[in-house]
Short mmCIF file of C-alpha atoms in Angstrom, two decimals:
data_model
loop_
_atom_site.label_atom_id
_atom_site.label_comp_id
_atom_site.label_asym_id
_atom_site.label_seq_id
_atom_site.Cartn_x
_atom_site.Cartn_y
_atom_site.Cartn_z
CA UNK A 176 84.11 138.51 127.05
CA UNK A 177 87.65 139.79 126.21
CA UNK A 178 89.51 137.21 127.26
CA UNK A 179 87.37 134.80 125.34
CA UNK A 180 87.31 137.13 122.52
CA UNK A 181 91.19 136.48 122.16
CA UNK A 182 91.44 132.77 122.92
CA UNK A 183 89.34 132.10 120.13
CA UNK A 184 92.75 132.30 118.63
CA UNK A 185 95.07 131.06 120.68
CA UNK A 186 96.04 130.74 124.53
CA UNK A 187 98.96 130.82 124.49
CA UNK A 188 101.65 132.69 121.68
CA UNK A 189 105.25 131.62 121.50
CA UNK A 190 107.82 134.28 121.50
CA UNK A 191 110.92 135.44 119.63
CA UNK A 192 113.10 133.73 122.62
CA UNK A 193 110.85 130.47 122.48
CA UNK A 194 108.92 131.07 125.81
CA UNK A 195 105.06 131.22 125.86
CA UNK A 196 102.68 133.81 127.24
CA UNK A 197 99.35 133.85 127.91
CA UNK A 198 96.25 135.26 126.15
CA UNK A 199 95.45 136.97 129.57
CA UNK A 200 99.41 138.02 129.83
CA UNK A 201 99.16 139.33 126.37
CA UNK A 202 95.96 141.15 127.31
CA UNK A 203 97.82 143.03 130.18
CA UNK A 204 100.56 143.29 127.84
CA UNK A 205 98.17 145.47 125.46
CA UNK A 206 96.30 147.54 128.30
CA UNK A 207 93.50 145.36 129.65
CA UNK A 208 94.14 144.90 132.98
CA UNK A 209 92.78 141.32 134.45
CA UNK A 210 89.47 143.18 135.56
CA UNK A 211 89.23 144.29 132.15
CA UNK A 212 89.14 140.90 130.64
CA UNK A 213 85.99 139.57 131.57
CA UNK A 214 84.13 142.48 130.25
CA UNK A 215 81.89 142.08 127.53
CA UNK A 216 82.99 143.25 123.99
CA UNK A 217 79.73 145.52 123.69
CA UNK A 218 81.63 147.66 126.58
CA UNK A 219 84.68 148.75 125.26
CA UNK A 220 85.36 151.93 123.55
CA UNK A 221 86.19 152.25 120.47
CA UNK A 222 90.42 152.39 120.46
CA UNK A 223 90.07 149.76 122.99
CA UNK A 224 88.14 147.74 120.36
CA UNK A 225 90.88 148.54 117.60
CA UNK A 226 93.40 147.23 120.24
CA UNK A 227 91.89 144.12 120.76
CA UNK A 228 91.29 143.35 116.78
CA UNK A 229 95.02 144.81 116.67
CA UNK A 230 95.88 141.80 119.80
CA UNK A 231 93.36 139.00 118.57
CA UNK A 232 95.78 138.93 114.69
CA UNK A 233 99.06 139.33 117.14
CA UNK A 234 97.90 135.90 118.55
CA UNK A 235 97.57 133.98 115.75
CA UNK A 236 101.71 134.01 115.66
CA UNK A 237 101.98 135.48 112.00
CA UNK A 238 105.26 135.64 110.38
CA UNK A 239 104.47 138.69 108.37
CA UNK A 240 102.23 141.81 109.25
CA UNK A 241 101.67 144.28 106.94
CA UNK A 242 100.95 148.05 108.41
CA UNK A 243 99.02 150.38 106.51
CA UNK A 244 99.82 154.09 108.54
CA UNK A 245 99.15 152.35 112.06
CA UNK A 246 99.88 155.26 113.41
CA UNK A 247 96.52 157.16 112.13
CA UNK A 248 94.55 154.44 113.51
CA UNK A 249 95.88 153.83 117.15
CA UNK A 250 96.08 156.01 120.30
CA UNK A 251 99.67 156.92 122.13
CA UNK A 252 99.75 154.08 124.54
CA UNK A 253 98.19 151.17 122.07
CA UNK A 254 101.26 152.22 119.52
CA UNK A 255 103.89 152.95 122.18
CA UNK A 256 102.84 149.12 123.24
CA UNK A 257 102.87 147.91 119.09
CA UNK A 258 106.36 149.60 118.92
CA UNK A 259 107.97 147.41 121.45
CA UNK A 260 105.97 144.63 120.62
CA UNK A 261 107.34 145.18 117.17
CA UNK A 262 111.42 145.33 118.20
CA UNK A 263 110.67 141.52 119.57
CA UNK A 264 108.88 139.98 116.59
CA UNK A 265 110.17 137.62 114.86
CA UNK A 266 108.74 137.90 111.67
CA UNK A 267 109.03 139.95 108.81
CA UNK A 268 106.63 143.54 109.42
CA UNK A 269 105.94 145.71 105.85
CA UNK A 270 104.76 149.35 107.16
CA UNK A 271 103.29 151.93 105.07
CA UNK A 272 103.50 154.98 107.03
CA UNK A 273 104.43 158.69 106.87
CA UNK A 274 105.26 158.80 110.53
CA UNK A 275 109.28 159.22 110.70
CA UNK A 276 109.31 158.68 114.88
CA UNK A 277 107.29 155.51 114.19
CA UNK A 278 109.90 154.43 111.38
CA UNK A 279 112.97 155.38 113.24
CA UNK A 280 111.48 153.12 116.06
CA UNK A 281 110.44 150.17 113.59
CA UNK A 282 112.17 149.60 110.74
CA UNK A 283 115.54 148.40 109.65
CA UNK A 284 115.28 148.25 105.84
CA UNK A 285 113.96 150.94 103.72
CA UNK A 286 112.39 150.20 100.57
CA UNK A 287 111.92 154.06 98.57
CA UNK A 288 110.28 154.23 96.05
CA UNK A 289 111.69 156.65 93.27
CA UNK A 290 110.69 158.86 91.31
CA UNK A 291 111.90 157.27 88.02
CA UNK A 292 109.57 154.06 88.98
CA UNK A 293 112.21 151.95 90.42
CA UNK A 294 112.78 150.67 94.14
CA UNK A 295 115.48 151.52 95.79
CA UNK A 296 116.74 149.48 99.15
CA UNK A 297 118.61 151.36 102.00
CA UNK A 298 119.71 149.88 105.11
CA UNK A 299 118.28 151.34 108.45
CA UNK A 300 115.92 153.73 110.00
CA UNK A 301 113.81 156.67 108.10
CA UNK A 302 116.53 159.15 109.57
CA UNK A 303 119.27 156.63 108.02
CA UNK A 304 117.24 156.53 104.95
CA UNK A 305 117.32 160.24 105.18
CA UNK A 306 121.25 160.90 105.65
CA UNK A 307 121.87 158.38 102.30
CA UNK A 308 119.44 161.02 100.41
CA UNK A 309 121.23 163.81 101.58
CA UNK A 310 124.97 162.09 100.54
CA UNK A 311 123.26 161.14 97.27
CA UNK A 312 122.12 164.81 96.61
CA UNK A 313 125.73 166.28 97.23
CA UNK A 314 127.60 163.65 95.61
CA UNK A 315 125.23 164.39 92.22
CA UNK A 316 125.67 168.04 92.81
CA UNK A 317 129.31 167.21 92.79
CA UNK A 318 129.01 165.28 89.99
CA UNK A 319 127.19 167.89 88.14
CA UNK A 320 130.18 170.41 89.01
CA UNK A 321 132.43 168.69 87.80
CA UNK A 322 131.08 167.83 84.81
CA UNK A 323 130.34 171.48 84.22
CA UNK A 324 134.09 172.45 85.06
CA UNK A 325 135.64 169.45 82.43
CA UNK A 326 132.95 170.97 79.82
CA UNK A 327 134.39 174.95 80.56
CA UNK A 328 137.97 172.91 80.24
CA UNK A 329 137.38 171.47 76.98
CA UNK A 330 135.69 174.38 75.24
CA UNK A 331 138.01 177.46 76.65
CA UNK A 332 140.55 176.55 74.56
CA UNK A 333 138.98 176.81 71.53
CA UNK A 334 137.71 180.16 72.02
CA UNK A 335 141.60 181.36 73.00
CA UNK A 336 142.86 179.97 69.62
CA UNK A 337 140.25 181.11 67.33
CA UNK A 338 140.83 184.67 68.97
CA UNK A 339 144.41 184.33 68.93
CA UNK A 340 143.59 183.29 65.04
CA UNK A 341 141.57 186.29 64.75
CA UNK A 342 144.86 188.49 66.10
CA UNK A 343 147.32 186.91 63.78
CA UNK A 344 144.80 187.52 60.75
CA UNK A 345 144.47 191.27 61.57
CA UNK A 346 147.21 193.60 59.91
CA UNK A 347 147.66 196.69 61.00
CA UNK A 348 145.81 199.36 59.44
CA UNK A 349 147.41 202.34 57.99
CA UNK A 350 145.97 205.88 57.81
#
């Protein structure tokens, strides 16, 4: 049975705020209504199956979950239910993901990884992460400019005298 399924684990988790729920509370919690929960495993579908795998490691109270693109893997509702489940852990959650919605909702700490090999922390959401990128382009485009203008600076000069050396060398020319 379901219910059994999950307090093979635990039966009751602790939460963030120190109060307990039940496996059969945490079952509603993840869309198995209290009929649902003394049906046998062999009669689920097969997201229902994922959300109860997904629900059986949530009960084991880990302090770190690592995510690899739960968002391919899991129906609307089941992540709509991991998302606020997630904004209440109390642990430490690494996701792998290339959903941005799913980010913005998650995550508080980016960790990029650039091009040149290195990792690169940013604080806040994907769309956070995002606006840093875009201040980082500009500023090096900027930069670049700049550069480019204190280069034109340095070498204009030179061309004017060695044309105004040029002048002074030529004589007039008789006919």
């Amino acid at each position: 049975r379901v219910i059994d399924y999950i307090k093979e684990v635990a039966s009751f988790v602790k939460t963030a705020d120190g109060s307990e729920i039940s496996a059969s509370q945490m079952l509603v919690r993840f869309l198995f209504p209290p009929n649902q929960q003394y049906a046998p495993l062999h009669k689920l579908s097969g997201g229902e199956k994922r959300r109860l795998f997904l629900l059986q490691v949530l009960m084991g109270a880990p302090n770190v979950l690592i995510l690899d693109e739960p968002t391919n893997d899991l129906d609307v509702q089941t992540l709509a239910v991991l998302e606020d489940y997630l904004e209440e852990f109390n642990g430490c959650v690494i996701v792998v993901s290339h959903d941005r919605y799913f980010l913005d909702r998650t995550v508080d700490k980016i960790f990029a990884l650039e091009g040149s090999g290195t990792v690169q922390q940013y604080p806040g959401n994907y769309s956070i992460y995002l606006e840093y990128k875009q201040r980082e382009e500009e500023l090096a485009k900027q930069a670049e400019a700049e550069k480019a203008v204190a280069q034109a600076k340095t070498t204009t000069p030179a061309k004017t005298s060695q044309k105004n050396d040029a002048q002074k060398n030529d004589k007039p020319r008789r006919l």
